[in-house]
Amino acid sequence: MSTEARYDIVAIGNAIVDVISQASDEFLEEEQLVKGSMALIDADRAQELYRDMGPAREISGGSGANTLAGASTLGCQCALIAQVADDQLGEVFAHDIRATGIDFDVPPLGKQPPTARCLIFVTQDAQRTMNTFLGASQFLPPAAVDADLIASGAILYLEGYLWDADEPKAAMALGIDIARKHERKVAFTLSDTFCVDRHRAEFLDLIANGKIDILFANEAEIKMLCETEDFDAAVAETAAKVETLIVTRSEKGAIAVRDGKTTAVAAEPVDHIVDTTGAGDLFAAGFLSGYVEKRPMEDCLTMGAVAAAEVISHYGARPEADLRKLVNVRLG
């Protein structure tokens, strides 16, 4: 790398406040919601769902922000580039992210559009159905991308969810160019099958042009990316084009492919799965924390599995336990 990094991870992501409520399968059917999916909604639909949902908890979220929260808990120095509005939820988000030790200095927009929120319905089987109003997040401008900040991060972490709007897409493209110029690693998460379906061609283009060093996906996403039901074929095709490919497989654990070598770990045991929101985000947090510590792939994957197991044992996508302590107990 060109100079020593000040930050371990700098992320460009959505600034979202999660509104989480328990719901029945019947409620999802009545509201015509696809169980386990993430759908983009407008302000009117957000108001309708909020009106109809049961008692809820408001917890700061956003995929990249969740990953940084986990990584910060694991000892990483982190900074976030994201956009909130000048409203109550914007203040909640900024407070929560800074309280975890993450630097967040992007000034808020005006009152409109409001800060993004994700209405999450958790069914009895712990599946989460997410309905996201992107609000201010989709107006993150390239001007918010601080070149010095990107250059000072060992890893630039990007979330596929943010690829839906033109301004943040341009901001991430600029971030990639800056990171490349300064010989920093670029990590990217595919985020969701619906996201892959919307942007497959652009994601494949990023991968083919060597813009991504570390790619995160789950089993469904990697198969959709490659338009095949053959998991092994999808992994082989993608791994040949990135430095490191990480694929999570829920209860089947996770794999990493680097330099042609595949490493696999089992899922960590969980006594009771409460809410799978943030499992992938926290897996990335654990993996990247091990990566910046230059740990072996098996340890990186195990750290990801430990972090994911913690977050699915309670509501919300931010860790509640001391992840560093859990990792130390697991790895010694």
mmCIF file of C-alpha atoms in Angstrom:
data_model
loop_
_atom_site.group_PDB
_atom_site.id
_atom_site.type_symbol
_atom_site.label_atom_id
_atom_site.label_comp_id
_atom_site.label_asym_id
_atom_site.label_seq_id
_atom_site.Cartn_x
_atom_site.Cartn_y
_atom_site.Cartn_z
ATOM 1 C CA MET A 1 0.000 0.000 0.000
ATOM 2 C CA SER A 2 1.122 3.533 -0.714
ATOM 3 C CA THR A 3 1.087 4.746 2.902
ATOM 4 C CA GLU A 4 0.157 3.311 6.267
ATOM 5 C CA ALA A 5 -3.614 3.226 6.713
ATOM 6 C CA ARG A 6 -5.252 5.294 9.441
ATOM 7 C CA TYR A 7 -8.472 3.276 9.226
ATOM 8 C CA ASP A 8 -8.926 -0.453 8.861
ATOM 9 C CA ILE A 9 -12.247 -0.087 7.041
ATOM 10 C CA VAL A 10 -13.979 2.847 5.388
ATOM 11 C CA ALA A 11 -17.514 2.041 4.204
ATOM 12 C CA ILE A 12 -19.904 3.753 1.829
ATOM 13 C CA GLY A 13 -23.400 2.642 2.713
ATOM 14 C CA ASN A 14 -27.018 3.383 3.454
ATOM 15 C CA ALA A 15 -27.854 5.331 6.614
ATOM 16 C CA ILE A 16 -31.023 3.552 7.689
ATOM 17 C CA VAL A 17 -32.971 3.225 10.922
ATOM 18 C CA ASP A 18 -34.523 -0.227 11.241
ATOM 19 C CA VAL A 19 -38.075 -0.461 12.587
ATOM 20 C CA ILE A 20 -38.514 -4.084 13.675
ATOM 21 C CA SER A 21 -41.773 -5.830 14.514
ATOM 22 C CA GLN A 22 -42.947 -9.398 14.884
ATOM 23 C CA ALA A 23 -45.482 -10.527 12.273
ATOM 24 C CA SER A 24 -47.388 -13.611 11.192
ATOM 25 C CA ASP A 25 -47.226 -15.332 7.826
ATOM 26 C CA GLU A 26 -50.855 -14.287 7.388
ATOM 27 C CA PHE A 27 -49.897 -10.626 7.814
ATOM 28 C CA LEU A 28 -47.251 -10.963 5.097
ATOM 29 C CA GLU A 29 -49.818 -12.510 2.763
ATOM 30 C CA GLU A 30 -52.356 -9.781 3.491
ATOM 31 C CA GLU A 31 -49.777 -7.097 2.767
ATOM 32 C CA GLN A 32 -48.508 -8.999 -0.311
ATOM 33 C CA LEU A 33 -44.967 -9.122 1.061
ATOM 34 C CA VAL A 34 -42.481 -11.706 -0.224
ATOM 35 C CA LYS A 35 -41.181 -13.524 2.844
ATOM 36 C CA GLY A 36 -37.439 -13.216 3.374
ATOM 37 C CA SER A 37 -36.968 -10.530 0.733
ATOM 38 C CA MET A 38 -35.930 -6.883 0.663
ATOM 39 C CA ALA A 39 -38.260 -4.595 -1.295
ATOM 40 C CA LEU A 40 -37.808 -0.914 -2.051
ATOM 41 C CA ILE A 41 -40.869 1.162 -1.171
ATOM 42 C CA ASP A 42 -41.891 4.792 -1.480
ATOM 43 C CA ALA A 43 -42.841 7.203 1.296
ATOM 44 C CA ASP A 44 -46.584 6.448 1.051
ATOM 45 C CA ARG A 45 -46.062 2.687 1.289
ATOM 46 C CA ALA A 46 -43.704 3.207 4.230
ATOM 47 C CA GLN A 47 -46.439 5.119 6.049
ATOM 48 C CA GLU A 48 -49.008 2.397 5.287
ATOM 49 C CA LEU A 49 -46.816 -0.435 6.566
ATOM 50 C CA TYR A 50 -45.777 1.523 9.648
ATOM 51 C CA ARG A 51 -49.461 2.146 10.412
ATOM 52 C CA ASP A 52 -50.333 -1.546 10.070
ATOM 53 C CA MET A 53 -47.346 -3.107 11.850
ATOM 54 C CA GLY A 54 -47.457 -4.168 15.483
ATOM 55 C CA PRO A 55 -45.355 -2.797 18.360
ATOM 56 C CA ALA A 56 -41.892 -2.029 17.009
ATOM 57 C CA ARG A 57 -38.320 -1.297 18.070
ATOM 58 C CA GLU A 58 -36.234 1.357 16.335
ATOM 59 C CA ILE A 59 -32.581 0.383 15.927
ATOM 60 C CA SER A 60 -30.015 2.028 13.679
ATOM 61 C CA GLY A 61 -29.156 -0.169 10.730
ATOM 62 C CA GLY A 62 -27.907 -0.039 7.167
ATOM 63 C CA SER A 63 -25.845 -2.938 5.841
ATOM 64 C CA GLY A 64 -22.455 -1.246 5.677
ATOM 65 C CA ALA A 65 -23.048 0.576 8.959
ATOM 66 C CA ASN A 66 -23.914 -2.739 10.649
ATOM 67 C CA THR A 67 -20.677 -4.243 9.346
ATOM 68 C CA LEU A 68 -18.674 -1.333 10.711
ATOM 69 C CA ALA A 69 -20.442 -1.596 14.082
ATOM 70 C CA GLY A 70 -19.345 -5.217 14.328
ATOM 71 C CA ALA A 71 -15.831 -4.507 13.124
ATOM 72 C CA SER A 72 -15.477 -1.631 15.576
ATOM 73 C CA THR A 73 -16.522 -3.950 18.405
ATOM 74 C CA LEU A 74 -13.775 -6.302 17.231
ATOM 75 C CA GLY A 75 -11.174 -3.529 17.499
ATOM 76 C CA CYS A 76 -11.084 -2.074 13.973
ATOM 77 C CA GLN A 77 -10.768 1.642 13.321
ATOM 78 C CA CYS A 78 -13.677 2.526 11.035
ATOM 79 C CA ALA A 79 -15.257 5.454 9.212
ATOM 80 C CA LEU A 80 -18.590 5.703 7.404
ATOM 81 C CA ILE A 81 -19.722 7.743 4.411
ATOM 82 C CA ALA A 82 -23.536 7.864 4.364
ATOM 83 C CA GLN A 83 -26.365 10.372 4.103
ATOM 84 C CA VAL A 84 -29.024 11.277 6.669
ATOM 85 C CA ALA A 85 -31.566 14.092 6.765
ATOM 86 C CA ASP A 86 -31.851 16.838 9.356
ATOM 87 C CA ASP A 87 -34.549 15.026 11.330
ATOM 88 C CA GLN A 88 -35.074 12.863 14.402
ATOM 89 C CA LEU A 89 -34.122 9.567 12.774
ATOM 90 C CA GLY A 90 -31.052 11.253 11.299
ATOM 91 C CA GLU A 91 -29.984 12.269 14.793
ATOM 92 C CA VAL A 92 -30.663 8.757 16.073
ATOM 93 C CA PHE A 93 -28.536 7.211 13.339
ATOM 94 C CA ALA A 94 -25.632 9.651 13.774
ATOM 95 C CA HIS A 95 -25.637 9.181 17.551
ATOM 96 C CA ASP A 96 -25.712 5.394 17.330
ATOM 97 C CA ILE A 97 -22.917 5.115 14.768
ATOM 98 C CA ARG A 98 -20.634 7.515 16.630
ATOM 99 C CA ALA A 99 -21.370 5.820 19.944
ATOM 100 C CA THR A 100 -19.754 2.653 18.564
ATOM 101 C CA GLY A 101 -16.522 4.569 17.904
ATOM 102 C CA ILE A 102 -17.039 5.014 14.161
ATOM 103 C CA ASP A 103 -16.134 8.331 12.524
ATOM 104 C CA PHE A 104 -19.124 9.804 10.671
ATOM 105 C CA ASP A 105 -18.831 13.361 9.411
ATOM 106 C CA VAL A 106 -21.101 13.680 6.357
ATOM 107 C CA PRO A 107 -23.367 16.704 6.994
ATOM 108 C CA PRO A 108 -27.135 16.054 6.911
ATOM 109 C CA LEU A 109 -29.374 17.144 4.082
ATOM 110 C CA GLY A 110 -32.410 19.307 4.802
ATOM 111 C CA LYS A 111 -35.669 17.987 6.227
ATOM 112 C CA GLN A 112 -36.746 16.381 2.938
ATOM 113 C CA PRO A 113 -36.399 13.700 1.868
ATOM 114 C CA PRO A 114 -36.389 12.205 5.383
ATOM 115 C CA THR A 115 -33.817 9.801 6.764
ATOM 116 C CA ALA A 116 -34.159 6.285 5.363
ATOM 117 C CA ARG A 117 -35.957 3.631 7.310
ATOM 118 C CA CYS A 118 -36.391 -0.116 6.875
ATOM 119 C CA LEU A 119 -39.605 -1.705 8.120
ATOM 120 C CA ILE A 120 -38.664 -5.253 9.100
ATOM 121 C CA PHE A 121 -41.235 -7.951 9.809
ATOM 122 C CA VAL A 122 -39.850 -10.948 11.707
ATOM 123 C CA THR A 123 -41.870 -14.144 11.523
ATOM 124 C CA GLN A 124 -41.859 -16.986 14.037
ATOM 125 C CA ASP A 125 -39.205 -18.867 12.034
ATOM 126 C CA ALA A 126 -36.843 -15.837 12.456
ATOM 127 C CA GLN A 127 -37.053 -14.928 8.771
ATOM 128 C CA ARG A 128 -36.981 -11.185 8.163
ATOM 129 C CA THR A 129 -38.937 -9.458 5.443
ATOM 130 C CA MET A 130 -37.545 -5.998 4.789
ATOM 131 C CA ASN A 131 -39.274 -3.017 3.211
ATOM 132 C CA THR A 132 -36.894 -0.142 2.666
ATOM 133 C CA PHE A 133 -37.640 3.509 2.043
ATOM 134 C CA LEU A 134 -34.258 4.882 0.995
ATOM 135 C CA GLY A 135 -35.110 8.532 1.617
ATOM 136 C CA ALA A 136 -32.029 10.703 2.080
ATOM 137 C CA SER A 137 -29.687 7.730 1.551
ATOM 138 C CA GLN A 138 -30.317 7.707 -2.195
ATOM 139 C CA PHE A 139 -29.075 11.289 -2.421
ATOM 140 C CA LEU A 140 -25.564 10.637 -1.127
ATOM 141 C CA PRO A 141 -23.554 12.757 -3.588
ATOM 142 C CA PRO A 142 -20.075 12.060 -4.974
ATOM 143 C CA ALA A 143 -19.056 15.305 -3.256
ATOM 144 C CA ALA A 144 -19.493 13.500 0.086
ATOM 145 C CA VAL A 145 -16.685 11.106 -0.823
ATOM 146 C CA ASP A 146 -13.599 12.457 0.940
ATOM 147 C CA ALA A 147 -10.597 11.366 -1.127
ATOM 148 C CA ASP A 148 -8.250 11.640 1.851
ATOM 149 C CA LEU A 149 -10.586 9.485 3.935
ATOM 150 C CA ILE A 150 -10.774 6.769 1.273
ATOM 151 C CA ALA A 151 -6.997 6.882 0.827
ATOM 152 C CA SER A 152 -6.513 6.466 4.580
ATOM 153 C CA GLY A 153 -8.516 3.220 4.784
ATOM 154 C CA ALA A 154 -6.929 -0.194 4.285
ATOM 155 C CA ILE A 155 -10.240 -1.521 2.948
ATOM 156 C CA LEU A 156 -13.068 0.301 1.180
ATOM 157 C CA TYR A 157 -16.293 -1.603 1.871
ATOM 158 C CA LEU A 158 -19.314 -1.113 -0.397
ATOM 159 C CA GLU A 159 -22.853 -2.473 -0.194
ATOM 160 C CA GLY A 160 -24.805 -3.555 -3.249
ATOM 161 C CA TYR A 161 -27.992 -2.172 -1.727
ATOM 162 C CA LEU A 162 -26.727 1.357 -2.424
ATOM 163 C CA TRP A 163 -26.437 0.674 -6.167
ATOM 164 C CA ASP A 164 -30.125 1.467 -6.722
ATOM 165 C CA ALA A 165 -29.801 5.264 -7.002
ATOM 166 C CA ASP A 166 -27.660 7.276 -9.389
ATOM 167 C CA GLU A 167 -25.943 9.625 -6.920
ATOM 168 C CA PRO A 168 -24.668 6.993 -4.457
ATOM 169 C CA LYS A 169 -23.726 4.727 -7.377
ATOM 170 C CA ALA A 170 -21.532 7.539 -8.688
ATOM 171 C CA ALA A 171 -20.179 8.093 -5.177
ATOM 172 C CA MET A 172 -19.178 4.426 -4.894
ATOM 173 C CA ALA A 173 -17.610 4.420 -8.362
ATOM 174 C CA LEU A 174 -15.545 7.438 -7.324
ATOM 175 C CA GLY A 175 -14.590 5.690 -4.092
ATOM 176 C CA ILE A 176 -13.393 2.642 -6.030
ATOM 177 C CA ASP A 177 -11.231 4.803 -8.288
ATOM 178 C CA ILE A 178 -9.657 6.576 -5.302
ATOM 179 C CA ALA A 179 -9.026 3.293 -3.494
ATOM 180 C CA ARG A 180 -7.436 1.808 -6.612
ATOM 181 C CA LYS A 181 -5.189 4.859 -7.040
ATOM 182 C CA HIS A 182 -3.914 4.465 -3.492
ATOM 183 C CA GLU A 183 -3.565 0.670 -3.690
ATOM 184 C CA ARG A 184 -6.282 -0.012 -1.137
ATOM 185 C CA LYS A 185 -8.455 -3.132 -1.129
ATOM 186 C CA VAL A 186 -12.054 -2.879 -2.324
ATOM 187 C CA ALA A 187 -14.618 -5.165 -0.692
ATOM 188 C CA PHE A 188 -18.153 -5.467 -2.049
ATOM 189 C CA THR A 189 -21.241 -7.301 -0.827
ATOM 190 C CA LEU A 190 -23.940 -8.413 -3.266
ATOM 191 C CA SER A 191 -26.482 -7.708 -0.484
ATOM 192 C CA ASP A 192 -29.635 -9.441 -1.776
ATOM 193 C CA THR A 193 -30.897 -11.618 -4.640
ATOM 194 C CA PHE A 194 -33.332 -8.911 -5.712
ATOM 195 C CA CYS A 195 -30.405 -6.493 -5.779
ATOM 196 C CA VAL A 196 -28.365 -8.905 -7.901
ATOM 197 C CA ASP A 197 -31.289 -9.359 -10.265
ATOM 198 C CA ARG A 198 -31.609 -5.601 -10.736
ATOM 199 C CA HIS A 199 -27.915 -4.927 -11.268
ATOM 200 C CA ARG A 200 -26.366 -8.194 -12.472
ATOM 201 C CA ALA A 201 -24.737 -6.704 -15.575
ATOM 202 C CA GLU A 202 -23.122 -3.859 -13.643
ATOM 203 C CA PHE A 203 -21.936 -6.140 -10.830
ATOM 204 C CA LEU A 204 -20.431 -8.549 -13.354
ATOM 205 C CA ASP A 205 -18.747 -5.617 -15.055
ATOM 206 C CA LEU A 206 -17.165 -4.482 -11.772
ATOM 207 C CA ILE A 207 -15.882 -8.007 -11.176
ATOM 208 C CA ALA A 208 -14.640 -8.554 -14.723
ATOM 209 C CA ASN A 209 -12.756 -5.241 -14.728
ATOM 210 C CA GLY A 210 -10.874 -6.062 -11.542
ATOM 211 C CA LYS A 211 -12.581 -3.371 -9.461
ATOM 212 C CA ILE A 212 -13.345 -5.744 -6.556
ATOM 213 C CA ASP A 213 -10.750 -7.557 -4.456
ATOM 214 C CA ILE A 214 -13.003 -9.117 -1.803
ATOM 215 C CA LEU A 215 -16.523 -10.219 -2.738
ATOM 216 C CA PHE A 216 -19.185 -11.295 -0.237
ATOM 217 C CA ALA A 217 -22.243 -13.296 -1.297
ATOM 218 C CA ASN A 218 -24.612 -15.880 0.040
ATOM 219 C CA GLU A 219 -25.464 -19.100 -1.764
ATOM 220 C CA ALA A 220 -28.562 -17.751 -3.500
ATOM 221 C CA GLU A 221 -26.842 -14.532 -4.567
ATOM 222 C CA ILE A 222 -23.802 -16.198 -6.135
ATOM 223 C CA LYS A 223 -26.035 -18.560 -8.121
ATOM 224 C CA MET A 224 -28.205 -15.684 -9.304
ATOM 225 C CA LEU A 225 -25.148 -13.661 -10.257
ATOM 226 C CA CYS A 226 -23.958 -16.477 -12.509
ATOM 227 C CA GLU A 227 -27.466 -17.494 -13.594
ATOM 228 C CA THR A 228 -26.996 -21.111 -12.594
ATOM 229 C CA GLU A 229 -28.327 -23.505 -9.968
ATOM 230 C CA ASP A 230 -24.911 -25.198 -9.839
ATOM 231 C CA PHE A 231 -23.324 -23.775 -6.701
ATOM 232 C CA ASP A 232 -19.851 -25.150 -7.359
ATOM 233 C CA ALA A 233 -19.860 -23.794 -10.911
ATOM 234 C CA ALA A 234 -20.941 -20.344 -9.722
ATOM 235 C CA VAL A 235 -18.197 -20.281 -7.095
ATOM 236 C CA ALA A 236 -15.522 -21.412 -9.544
ATOM 237 C CA GLU A 237 -16.591 -18.879 -12.177
ATOM 238 C CA THR A 238 -16.577 -15.955 -9.751
ATOM 239 C CA ALA A 239 -13.538 -16.916 -7.682
ATOM 240 C CA ALA A 240 -11.387 -16.814 -10.809
ATOM 241 C CA LYS A 241 -12.068 -13.085 -11.124
ATOM 242 C CA VAL A 242 -11.554 -11.778 -7.577
ATOM 243 C CA GLU A 243 -8.711 -12.019 -5.093
ATOM 244 C CA THR A 244 -10.966 -13.409 -2.351
ATOM 245 C CA LEU A 245 -14.518 -14.763 -2.598
ATOM 246 C CA ILE A 246 -16.561 -15.391 0.543
ATOM 247 C CA VAL A 247 -19.870 -17.239 0.336
ATOM 248 C CA THR A 248 -22.100 -17.784 3.360
ATOM 249 C CA ARG A 249 -24.419 -20.809 3.359
ATOM 250 C CA SER A 250 -26.624 -20.302 6.445
ATOM 251 C CA GLU A 251 -26.647 -23.478 8.558
ATOM 252 C CA LYS A 252 -24.108 -25.074 6.168
ATOM 253 C CA GLY A 253 -21.410 -22.616 7.212
ATOM 254 C CA ALA A 254 -19.281 -20.580 4.837
ATOM 255 C CA ILE A 255 -16.425 -20.853 2.384
ATOM 256 C CA ALA A 256 -13.635 -18.601 1.185
ATOM 257 C CA VAL A 257 -11.725 -19.072 -2.059
ATOM 258 C CA ARG A 258 -8.348 -17.375 -2.362
ATOM 259 C CA ASP A 259 -5.462 -18.159 -4.714
ATOM 260 C CA GLY A 260 -7.380 -21.187 -5.944
ATOM 261 C CA LYS A 261 -7.651 -22.661 -2.447
ATOM 262 C CA THR A 262 -11.041 -23.216 -0.826
ATOM 263 C CA THR A 263 -11.430 -22.978 2.951
ATOM 264 C CA ALA A 264 -14.666 -23.976 4.662
ATOM 265 C CA VAL A 265 -16.013 -23.625 8.194
ATOM 266 C CA ALA A 266 -19.179 -24.860 9.843
ATOM 267 C CA ALA A 267 -21.829 -22.534 11.202
ATOM 268 C CA GLU A 268 -21.463 -21.664 14.871
ATOM 269 C CA PRO A 269 -24.120 -23.210 17.130
ATOM 270 C CA VAL A 270 -26.975 -20.930 18.223
ATOM 271 C CA ASP A 271 -29.293 -21.942 21.053
ATOM 272 C CA HIS A 272 -32.244 -19.979 19.694
ATOM 273 C CA ILE A 273 -32.451 -17.997 16.470
ATOM 274 C CA VAL A 274 -34.456 -14.847 17.134
ATOM 275 C CA ASP A 275 -33.916 -12.601 14.113
ATOM 276 C CA THR A 276 -31.662 -13.191 11.100
ATOM 277 C CA THR A 277 -31.469 -9.453 10.306
ATOM 278 C CA GLY A 278 -27.816 -8.482 9.876
ATOM 279 C CA ALA A 279 -26.369 -11.999 9.774
ATOM 280 C CA GLY A 280 -24.508 -11.324 6.522
ATOM 281 C CA ASP A 281 -23.442 -7.867 7.683
ATOM 282 C CA LEU A 282 -21.905 -9.213 10.868
ATOM 283 C CA PHE A 283 -20.306 -12.131 9.058
ATOM 284 C CA ALA A 284 -18.521 -9.570 6.890
ATOM 285 C CA ALA A 285 -17.524 -7.680 10.024
ATOM 286 C CA GLY A 286 -15.893 -10.719 11.552
ATOM 287 C CA PHE A 287 -14.205 -11.785 8.347
ATOM 288 C CA LEU A 288 -12.777 -8.351 7.565
ATOM 289 C CA SER A 289 -11.570 -7.921 11.138
ATOM 290 C CA GLY A 290 -9.585 -11.122 10.785
ATOM 291 C CA TYR A 291 -8.429 -10.070 7.319
ATOM 292 C CA VAL A 292 -6.922 -6.770 8.509
ATOM 293 C CA GLU A 293 -5.190 -8.699 11.296
ATOM 294 C CA LYS A 294 -3.698 -10.936 8.566
ATOM 295 C CA ARG A 295 -5.173 -14.061 10.100
ATOM 296 C CA PRO A 296 -5.518 -17.349 8.171
ATOM 297 C CA MET A 297 -8.659 -17.741 6.062
ATOM 298 C CA GLU A 298 -10.087 -20.313 8.474
ATOM 299 C CA ASP A 299 -9.801 -17.866 11.367
ATOM 300 C CA CYS A 300 -11.356 -15.059 9.296
ATOM 301 C CA LEU A 301 -14.309 -17.273 8.421
ATOM 302 C CA THR A 302 -14.677 -18.427 12.022
ATOM 303 C CA MET A 303 -14.695 -14.834 13.239
ATOM 304 C CA GLY A 304 -17.435 -14.121 10.720
ATOM 305 C CA ALA A 305 -19.444 -17.120 11.894
ATOM 306 C CA VAL A 306 -19.074 -16.096 15.560
ATOM 307 C CA ALA A 307 -20.261 -12.558 14.840
ATOM 308 C CA ALA A 308 -23.197 -13.787 12.747
ATOM 309 C CA ALA A 309 -24.246 -16.266 15.434
ATOM 310 C CA GLU A 310 -24.293 -13.493 18.034
ATOM 311 C CA VAL A 311 -26.453 -11.137 15.999
ATOM 312 C CA ILE A 312 -29.118 -13.699 15.083
ATOM 313 C CA SER A 313 -29.609 -14.562 18.761
ATOM 314 C CA HIS A 314 -31.408 -11.238 19.417
ATOM 315 C CA TYR A 315 -33.425 -8.555 17.643
ATOM 316 C CA GLY A 316 -31.565 -5.974 15.599
ATOM 317 C CA ALA A 317 -28.534 -6.005 13.326
ATOM 318 C CA ARG A 318 -25.972 -4.559 15.721
ATOM 319 C CA PRO A 319 -23.991 -6.708 18.169
ATOM 320 C CA GLU A 320 -25.046 -6.679 21.810
ATOM 321 C CA ALA A 321 -22.328 -8.932 23.241
ATOM 322 C CA ASP A 322 -18.556 -8.394 23.337
ATOM 323 C CA LEU A 323 -17.577 -9.933 19.998
ATOM 324 C CA ARG A 324 -13.873 -9.740 20.767
ATOM 325 C CA LYS A 325 -14.408 -11.813 23.889
ATOM 326 C CA LEU A 326 -16.488 -14.359 21.969
ATOM 327 C CA VAL A 327 -13.789 -14.630 19.286
ATOM 328 C CA ASN A 328 -11.051 -15.039 21.883
ATOM 329 C CA VAL A 329 -13.000 -17.831 23.571
ATOM 330 C CA ARG A 330 -13.555 -19.531 20.225
ATOM 331 C CA LEU A 331 -10.070 -19.142 18.766
ATOM 332 C CA GLY A 332 -8.011 -18.861 21.922
#
